[in-house]
mmCIF file of C-alpha atoms in Angstrom:
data_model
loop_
_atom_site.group_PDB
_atom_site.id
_atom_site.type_symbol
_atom_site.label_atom_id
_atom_site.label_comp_id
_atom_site.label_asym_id
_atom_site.label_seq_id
_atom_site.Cartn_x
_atom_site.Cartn_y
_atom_site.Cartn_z
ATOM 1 C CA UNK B 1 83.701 267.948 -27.190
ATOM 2 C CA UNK B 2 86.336 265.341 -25.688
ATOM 3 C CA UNK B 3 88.029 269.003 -23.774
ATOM 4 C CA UNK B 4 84.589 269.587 -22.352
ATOM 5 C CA UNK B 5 84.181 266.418 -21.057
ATOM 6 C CA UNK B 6 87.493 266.287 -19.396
ATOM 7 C CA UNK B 7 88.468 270.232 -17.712
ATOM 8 C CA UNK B 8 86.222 268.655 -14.273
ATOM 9 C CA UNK B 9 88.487 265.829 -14.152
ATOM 10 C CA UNK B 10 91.469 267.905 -15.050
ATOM 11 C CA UNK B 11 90.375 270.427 -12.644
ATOM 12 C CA UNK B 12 89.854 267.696 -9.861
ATOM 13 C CA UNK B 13 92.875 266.533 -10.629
ATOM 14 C CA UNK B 14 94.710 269.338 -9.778
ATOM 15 C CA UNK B 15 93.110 270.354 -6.448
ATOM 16 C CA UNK B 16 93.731 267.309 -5.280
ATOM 17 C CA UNK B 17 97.214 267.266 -6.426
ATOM 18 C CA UNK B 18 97.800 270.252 -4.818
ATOM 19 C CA UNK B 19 95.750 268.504 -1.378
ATOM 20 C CA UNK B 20 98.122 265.893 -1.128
ATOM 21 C CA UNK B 21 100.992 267.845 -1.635
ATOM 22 C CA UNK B 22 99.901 270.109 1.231
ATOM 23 C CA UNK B 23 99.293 266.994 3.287
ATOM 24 C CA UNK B 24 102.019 264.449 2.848
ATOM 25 C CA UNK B 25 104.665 266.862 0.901
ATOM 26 C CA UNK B 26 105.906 263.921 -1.070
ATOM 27 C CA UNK B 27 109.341 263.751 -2.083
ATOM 28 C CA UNK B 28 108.913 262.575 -5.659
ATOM 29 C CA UNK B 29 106.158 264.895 -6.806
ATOM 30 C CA UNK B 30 105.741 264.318 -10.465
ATOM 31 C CA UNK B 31 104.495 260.559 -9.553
ATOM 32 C CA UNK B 32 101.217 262.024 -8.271
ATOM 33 C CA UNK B 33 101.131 264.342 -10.996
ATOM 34 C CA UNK B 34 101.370 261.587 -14.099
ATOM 35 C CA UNK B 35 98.261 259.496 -15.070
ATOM 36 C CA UNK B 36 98.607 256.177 -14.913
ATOM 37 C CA UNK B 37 96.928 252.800 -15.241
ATOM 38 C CA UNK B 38 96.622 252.714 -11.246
ATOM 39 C CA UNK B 39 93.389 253.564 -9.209
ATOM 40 C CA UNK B 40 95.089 253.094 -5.924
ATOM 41 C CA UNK B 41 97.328 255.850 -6.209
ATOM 42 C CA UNK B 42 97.862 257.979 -2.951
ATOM 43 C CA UNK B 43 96.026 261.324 -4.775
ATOM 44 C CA UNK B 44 92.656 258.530 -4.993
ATOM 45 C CA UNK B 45 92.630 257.739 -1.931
ATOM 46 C CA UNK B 46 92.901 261.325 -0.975
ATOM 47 C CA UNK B 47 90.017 262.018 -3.585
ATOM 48 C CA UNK B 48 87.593 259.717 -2.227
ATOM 49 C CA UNK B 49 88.184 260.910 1.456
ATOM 50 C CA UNK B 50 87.444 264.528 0.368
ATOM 51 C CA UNK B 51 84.286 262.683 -1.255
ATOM 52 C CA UNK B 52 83.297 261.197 1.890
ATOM 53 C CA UNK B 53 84.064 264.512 4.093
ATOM 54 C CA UNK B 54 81.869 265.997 1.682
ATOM 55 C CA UNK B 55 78.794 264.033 1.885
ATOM 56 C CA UNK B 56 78.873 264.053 5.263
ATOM 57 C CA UNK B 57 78.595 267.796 5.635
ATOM 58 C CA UNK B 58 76.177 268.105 2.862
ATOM 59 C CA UNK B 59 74.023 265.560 5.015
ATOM 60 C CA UNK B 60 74.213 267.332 7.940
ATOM 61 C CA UNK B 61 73.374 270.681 6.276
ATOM 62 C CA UNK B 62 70.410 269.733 4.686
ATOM 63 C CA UNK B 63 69.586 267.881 7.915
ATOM 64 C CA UNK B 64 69.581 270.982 9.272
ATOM 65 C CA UNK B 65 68.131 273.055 7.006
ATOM 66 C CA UNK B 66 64.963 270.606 6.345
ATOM 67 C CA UNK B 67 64.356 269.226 10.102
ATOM 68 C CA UNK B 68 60.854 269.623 9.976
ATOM 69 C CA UNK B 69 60.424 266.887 6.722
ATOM 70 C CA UNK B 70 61.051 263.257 8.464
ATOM 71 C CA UNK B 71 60.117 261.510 4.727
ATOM 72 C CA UNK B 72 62.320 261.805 1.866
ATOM 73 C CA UNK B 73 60.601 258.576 0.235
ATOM 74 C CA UNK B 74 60.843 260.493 -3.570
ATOM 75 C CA UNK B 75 64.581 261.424 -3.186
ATOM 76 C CA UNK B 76 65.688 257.835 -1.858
ATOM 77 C CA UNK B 77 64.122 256.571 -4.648
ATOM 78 C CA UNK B 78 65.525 258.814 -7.139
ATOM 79 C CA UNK B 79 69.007 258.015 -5.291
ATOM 80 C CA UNK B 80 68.657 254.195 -5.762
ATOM 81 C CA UNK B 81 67.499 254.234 -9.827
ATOM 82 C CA UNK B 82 70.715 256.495 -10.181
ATOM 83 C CA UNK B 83 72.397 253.791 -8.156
ATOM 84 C CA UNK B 84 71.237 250.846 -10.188
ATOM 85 C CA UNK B 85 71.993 252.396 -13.737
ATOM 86 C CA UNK B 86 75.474 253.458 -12.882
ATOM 87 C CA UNK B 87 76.210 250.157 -11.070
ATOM 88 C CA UNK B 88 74.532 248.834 -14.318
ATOM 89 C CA UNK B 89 76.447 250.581 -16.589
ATOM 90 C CA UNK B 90 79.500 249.873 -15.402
ATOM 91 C CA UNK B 91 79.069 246.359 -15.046
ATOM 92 C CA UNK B 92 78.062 245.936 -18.750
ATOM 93 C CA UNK B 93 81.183 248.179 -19.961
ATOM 94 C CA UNK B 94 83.772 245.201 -18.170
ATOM 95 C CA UNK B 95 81.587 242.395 -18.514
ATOM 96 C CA UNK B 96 81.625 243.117 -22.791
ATOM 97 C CA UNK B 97 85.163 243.454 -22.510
ATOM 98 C CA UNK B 98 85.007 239.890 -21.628
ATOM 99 C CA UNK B 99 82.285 238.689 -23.340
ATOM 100 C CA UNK B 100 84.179 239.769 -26.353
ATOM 101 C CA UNK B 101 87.278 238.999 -25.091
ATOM 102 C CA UNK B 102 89.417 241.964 -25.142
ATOM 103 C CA UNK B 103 90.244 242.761 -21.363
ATOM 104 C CA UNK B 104 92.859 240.289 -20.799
ATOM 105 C CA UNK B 105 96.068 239.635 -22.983
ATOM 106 C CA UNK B 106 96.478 236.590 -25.355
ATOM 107 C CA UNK B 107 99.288 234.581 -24.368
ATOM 108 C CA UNK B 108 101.745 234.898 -26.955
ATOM 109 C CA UNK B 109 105.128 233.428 -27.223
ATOM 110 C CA UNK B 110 106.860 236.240 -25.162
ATOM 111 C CA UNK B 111 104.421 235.304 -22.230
ATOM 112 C CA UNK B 112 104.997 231.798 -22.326
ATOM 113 C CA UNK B 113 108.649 232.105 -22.225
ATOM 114 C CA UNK B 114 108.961 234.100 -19.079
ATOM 115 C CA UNK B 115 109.351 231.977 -15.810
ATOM 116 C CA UNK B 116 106.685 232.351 -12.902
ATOM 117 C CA UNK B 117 109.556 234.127 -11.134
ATOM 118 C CA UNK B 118 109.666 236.993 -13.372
ATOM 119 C CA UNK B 119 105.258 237.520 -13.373
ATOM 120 C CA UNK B 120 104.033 239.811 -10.716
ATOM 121 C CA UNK B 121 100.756 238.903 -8.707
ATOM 122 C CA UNK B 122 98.846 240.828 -11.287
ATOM 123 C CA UNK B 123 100.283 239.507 -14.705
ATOM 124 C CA UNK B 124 99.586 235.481 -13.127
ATOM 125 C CA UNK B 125 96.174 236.440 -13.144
ATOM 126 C CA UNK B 126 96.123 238.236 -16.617
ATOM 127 C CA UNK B 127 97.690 235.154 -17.979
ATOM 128 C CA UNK B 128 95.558 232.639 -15.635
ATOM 129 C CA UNK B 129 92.219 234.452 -17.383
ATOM 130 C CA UNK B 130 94.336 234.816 -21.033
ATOM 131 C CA UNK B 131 94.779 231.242 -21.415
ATOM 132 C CA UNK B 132 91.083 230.055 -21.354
ATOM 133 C CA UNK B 133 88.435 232.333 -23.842
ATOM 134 C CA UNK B 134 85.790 230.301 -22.816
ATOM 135 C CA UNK B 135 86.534 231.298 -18.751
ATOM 136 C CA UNK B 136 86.867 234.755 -19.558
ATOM 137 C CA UNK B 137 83.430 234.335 -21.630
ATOM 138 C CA UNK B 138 82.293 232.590 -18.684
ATOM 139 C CA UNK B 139 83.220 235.970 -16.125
ATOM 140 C CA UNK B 140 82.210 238.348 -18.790
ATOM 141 C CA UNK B 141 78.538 237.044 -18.523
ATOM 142 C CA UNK B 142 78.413 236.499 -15.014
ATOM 143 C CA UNK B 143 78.964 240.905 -14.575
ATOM 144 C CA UNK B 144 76.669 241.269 -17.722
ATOM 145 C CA UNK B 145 73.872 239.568 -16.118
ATOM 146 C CA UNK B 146 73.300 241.390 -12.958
ATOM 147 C CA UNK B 147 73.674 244.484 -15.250
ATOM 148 C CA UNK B 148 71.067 243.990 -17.477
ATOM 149 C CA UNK B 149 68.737 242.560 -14.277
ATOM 150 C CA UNK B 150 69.451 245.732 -12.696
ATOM 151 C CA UNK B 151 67.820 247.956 -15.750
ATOM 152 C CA UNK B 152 64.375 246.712 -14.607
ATOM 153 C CA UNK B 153 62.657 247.396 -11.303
ATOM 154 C CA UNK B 154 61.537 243.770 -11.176
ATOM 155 C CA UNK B 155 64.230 241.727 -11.761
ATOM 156 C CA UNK B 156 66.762 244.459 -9.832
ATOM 157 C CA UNK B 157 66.882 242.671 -6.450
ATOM 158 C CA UNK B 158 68.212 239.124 -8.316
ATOM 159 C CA UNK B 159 70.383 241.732 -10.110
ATOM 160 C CA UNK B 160 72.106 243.243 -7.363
ATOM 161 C CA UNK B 161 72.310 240.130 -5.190
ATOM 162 C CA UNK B 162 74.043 238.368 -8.383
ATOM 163 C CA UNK B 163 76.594 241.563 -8.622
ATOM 164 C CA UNK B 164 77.019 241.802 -5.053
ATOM 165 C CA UNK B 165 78.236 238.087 -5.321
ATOM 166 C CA UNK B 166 80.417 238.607 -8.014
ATOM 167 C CA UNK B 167 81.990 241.853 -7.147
ATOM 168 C CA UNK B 168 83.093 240.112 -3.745
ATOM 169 C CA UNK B 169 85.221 237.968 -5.787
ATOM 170 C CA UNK B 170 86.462 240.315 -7.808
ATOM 171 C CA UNK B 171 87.127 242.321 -4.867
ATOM 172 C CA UNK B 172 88.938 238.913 -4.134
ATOM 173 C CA UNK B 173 91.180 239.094 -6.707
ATOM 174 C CA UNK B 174 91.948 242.395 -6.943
ATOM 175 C CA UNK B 175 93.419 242.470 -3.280
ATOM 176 C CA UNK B 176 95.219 239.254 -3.524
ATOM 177 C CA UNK B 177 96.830 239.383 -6.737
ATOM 178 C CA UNK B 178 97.598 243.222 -6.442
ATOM 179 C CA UNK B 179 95.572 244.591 -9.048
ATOM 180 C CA UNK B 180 95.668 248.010 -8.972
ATOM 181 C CA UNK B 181 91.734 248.423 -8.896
ATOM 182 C CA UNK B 182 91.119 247.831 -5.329
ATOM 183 C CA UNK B 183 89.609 251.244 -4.275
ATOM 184 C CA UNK B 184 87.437 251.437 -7.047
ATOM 185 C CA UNK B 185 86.094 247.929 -7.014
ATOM 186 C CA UNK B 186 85.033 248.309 -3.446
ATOM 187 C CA UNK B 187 83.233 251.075 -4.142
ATOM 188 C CA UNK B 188 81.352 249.460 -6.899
ATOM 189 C CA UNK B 189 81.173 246.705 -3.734
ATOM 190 C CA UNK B 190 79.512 249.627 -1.499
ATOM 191 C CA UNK B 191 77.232 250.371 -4.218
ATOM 192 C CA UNK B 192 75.725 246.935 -4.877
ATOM 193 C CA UNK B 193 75.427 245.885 -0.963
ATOM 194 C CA UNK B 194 73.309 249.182 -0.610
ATOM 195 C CA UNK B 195 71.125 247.786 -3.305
ATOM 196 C CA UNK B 196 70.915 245.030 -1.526
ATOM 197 C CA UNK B 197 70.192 246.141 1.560
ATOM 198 C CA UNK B 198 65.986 246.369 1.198
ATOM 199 C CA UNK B 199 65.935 243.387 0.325
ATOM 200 C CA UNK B 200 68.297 241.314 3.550
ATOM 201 C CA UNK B 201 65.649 240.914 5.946
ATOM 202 C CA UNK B 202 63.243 239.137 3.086
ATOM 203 C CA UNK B 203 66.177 237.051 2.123
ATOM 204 C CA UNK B 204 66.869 236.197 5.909
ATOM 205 C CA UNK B 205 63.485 235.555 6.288
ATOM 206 C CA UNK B 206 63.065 232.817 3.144
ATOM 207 C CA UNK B 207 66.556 231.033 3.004
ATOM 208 C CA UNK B 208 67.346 231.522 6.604
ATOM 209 C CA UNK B 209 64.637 231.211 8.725
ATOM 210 C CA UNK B 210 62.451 229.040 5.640
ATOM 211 C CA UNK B 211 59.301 230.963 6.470
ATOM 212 C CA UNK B 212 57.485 233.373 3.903
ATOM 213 C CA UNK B 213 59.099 236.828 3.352
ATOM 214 C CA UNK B 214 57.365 239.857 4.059
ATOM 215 C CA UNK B 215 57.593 242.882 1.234
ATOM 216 C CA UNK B 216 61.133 244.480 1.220
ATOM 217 C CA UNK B 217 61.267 247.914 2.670
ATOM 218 C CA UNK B 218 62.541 249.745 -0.577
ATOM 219 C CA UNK B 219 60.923 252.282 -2.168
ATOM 220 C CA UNK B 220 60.316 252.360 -5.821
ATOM 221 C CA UNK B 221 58.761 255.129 -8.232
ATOM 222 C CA UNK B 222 55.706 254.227 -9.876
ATOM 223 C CA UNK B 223 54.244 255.825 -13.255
ATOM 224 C CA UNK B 224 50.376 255.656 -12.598
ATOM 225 C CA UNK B 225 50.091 256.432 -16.707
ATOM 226 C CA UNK B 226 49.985 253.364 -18.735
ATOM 227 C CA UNK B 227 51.262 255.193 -21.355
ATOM 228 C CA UNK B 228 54.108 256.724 -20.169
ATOM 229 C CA UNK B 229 55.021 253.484 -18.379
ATOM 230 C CA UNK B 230 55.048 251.816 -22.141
ATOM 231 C CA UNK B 231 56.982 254.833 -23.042
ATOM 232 C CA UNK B 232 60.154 254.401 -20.209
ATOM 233 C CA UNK B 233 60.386 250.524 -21.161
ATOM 234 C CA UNK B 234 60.519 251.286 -24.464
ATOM 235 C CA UNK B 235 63.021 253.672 -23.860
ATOM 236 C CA UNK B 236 65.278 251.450 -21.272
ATOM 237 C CA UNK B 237 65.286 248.751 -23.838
ATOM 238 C CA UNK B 238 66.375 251.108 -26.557
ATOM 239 C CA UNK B 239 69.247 252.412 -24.266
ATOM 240 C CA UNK B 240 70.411 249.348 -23.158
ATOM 241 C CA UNK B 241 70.446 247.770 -26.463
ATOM 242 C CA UNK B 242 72.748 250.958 -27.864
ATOM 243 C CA UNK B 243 74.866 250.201 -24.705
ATOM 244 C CA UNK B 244 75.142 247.013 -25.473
ATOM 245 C CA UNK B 245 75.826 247.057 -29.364
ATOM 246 C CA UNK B 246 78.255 249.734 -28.627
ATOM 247 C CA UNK B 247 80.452 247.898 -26.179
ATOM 248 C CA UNK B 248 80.268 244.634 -28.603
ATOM 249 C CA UNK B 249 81.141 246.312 -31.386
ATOM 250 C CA UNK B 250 83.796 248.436 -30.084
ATOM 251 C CA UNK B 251 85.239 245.160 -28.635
ATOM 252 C CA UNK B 252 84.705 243.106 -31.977
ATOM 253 C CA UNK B 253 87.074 245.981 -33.587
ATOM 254 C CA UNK B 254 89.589 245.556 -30.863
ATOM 255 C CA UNK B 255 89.452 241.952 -30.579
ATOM 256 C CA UNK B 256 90.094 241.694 -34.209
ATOM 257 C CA UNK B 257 92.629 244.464 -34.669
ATOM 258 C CA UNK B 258 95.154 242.806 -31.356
ATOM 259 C CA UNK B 259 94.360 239.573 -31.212
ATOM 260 C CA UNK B 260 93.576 238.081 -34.644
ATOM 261 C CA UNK B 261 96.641 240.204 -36.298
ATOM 262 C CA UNK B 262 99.903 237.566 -37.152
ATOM 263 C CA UNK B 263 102.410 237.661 -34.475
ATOM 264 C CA UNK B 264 105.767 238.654 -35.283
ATOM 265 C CA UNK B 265 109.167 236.991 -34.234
ATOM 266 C CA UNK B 266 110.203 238.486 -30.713
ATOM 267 C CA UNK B 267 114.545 239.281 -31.026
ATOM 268 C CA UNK B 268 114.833 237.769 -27.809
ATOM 269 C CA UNK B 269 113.445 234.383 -29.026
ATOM 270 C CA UNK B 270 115.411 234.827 -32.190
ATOM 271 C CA UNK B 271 118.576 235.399 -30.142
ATOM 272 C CA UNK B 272 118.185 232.261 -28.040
ATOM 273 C CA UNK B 273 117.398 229.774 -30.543
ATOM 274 C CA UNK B 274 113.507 229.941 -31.064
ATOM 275 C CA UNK B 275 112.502 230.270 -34.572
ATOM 276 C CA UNK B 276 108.780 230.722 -35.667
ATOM 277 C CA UNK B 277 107.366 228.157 -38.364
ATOM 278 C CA UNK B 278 104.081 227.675 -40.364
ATOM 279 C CA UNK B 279 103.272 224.138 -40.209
ATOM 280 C CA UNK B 280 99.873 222.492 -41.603
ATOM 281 C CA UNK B 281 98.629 219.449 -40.165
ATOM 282 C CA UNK B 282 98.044 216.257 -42.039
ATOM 283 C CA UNK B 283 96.778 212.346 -41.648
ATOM 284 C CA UNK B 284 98.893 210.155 -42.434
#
């Protein structure tokens, strides 16, 4: 199963391995070839140009092909739920992993002994959000929020303005402290603004201008059949629930296995005159 649901990405992988060798010919090869923890590799960047090139000709092709239909209403619509639940989705998976706070490492003796000098950009920010659970809590609800928002067709316009707001920040923070996320979390940054997007010139209208907002232009599919409208919420809140259980649970297993375990005596705190000791407080 886990070979099926990894040959595209193995076989994407490789063409555009083979793109970027045809384009830059690197000198040190096997770097491009080796997966890493980095999304802002050279071979991504590549990746999501071919993406883009892609689209566009698609576009223009079926512009061509279907000149005579001016209204594609149905298919925008389609386009945005797909939108939402994967902008969803992903928000939920990271926002658990802080909710249950498993993202970031615990600052353990080995951390605390290293000088500012010896931390790059991104491991001062690991150890900024490591220090304080209830901060990282804190984040972890603000991107689980907007998620679950965004599951409903009601509430989805608070949800993407809410993950358009924090996805800027963590936009933020992934340029300035060098996280190697950047390309990806712009993207996700893309995805919420065009979310939000329907919804700017009621927004303008109420907070800017302070006069009532006319309806937002977006288009939305409706289910006429009370019944099969009962049967889709039921459905969404079943899913979401499953999503959410799964990520908490998975992170409860983590969190417990890494950072409730005993920590053991480092050499080089040993070697320099450190020792570990169980003490247990008393009044006097």
């Amino acid at each position: 199963m886990s070979f099926l649901l990894s040959w595209p990405e193995k076989i994407w992988h490789f063409l555009m391995f083979r793109l970027v060798i045809v384009l830059f010919h690197p000198q040190h090869m096997v770097d491009y070839a080796q997966t890493t923890g980095s999304g802002d590799k050279l071979i991504d960047y590549v990746g999501n140009a071919v993406c883009v090139i892609a689209a566009g000709v698609l576009v223009a092709v079926w512009s061509a092909l279907d000149c005579r239909n001016e209204n594609h209403e149905f298919l925008e619509a389609w386009l945005r739920v797909f939108a939402r639940y994967s902008l969803a989705l992903t928000l939920l998976s990271y926002g658990m992993a802080k909710v249950v706070p498993t993202q970031f490492q615990h600052l353990d003796a080995v951390r605390l002994n290293e000088t500012y000098g010896a931390s790059s950009p991104m491991g001062l920010l690991w150890n900024f959000m490591g220090y304080s659970t209830g901060y990282t809590i804190f984040a972890g609800l603000m991107e689980v929020l907007p998620g679950v928002l965004l599951f409903s067709r009601r509430t989805a316009p608070l949800g993407s303005l809410i993950s358009f707001a924090v996805l800027t920040n963590i936009v933020a923070l992934n340029f300035f402290y060098d996280v190697p996320v950047k390309l990806y979390s712009v993207n996700l940054l893309l995805l919420s603004g065009y979310l939000v997007w329907p919804h700017a010139r009621p927004l303008w209208q109420l907070l800017i201008q302070q006069r009532p907002a006319r309806p937002s232009l977006e288009v939305n599919i409706r289910l006429d059949n009370t019944r099969a409208l009962k049967l889709a919420n039921a459905a969404k809140a079943i899913f979401l629930t499953c999503v959410l259980l799964q990520c908490g649970v998975g992170g409860a297993e983590r969190y417990i296995s890494f950072r409730l375990k005993p920590q053991q005596p480092h050499s080089e705190l040993t070697d320099r005159g450190f020792h570990w000791s169980q003490e247990a407080p008393f009044n006097h």
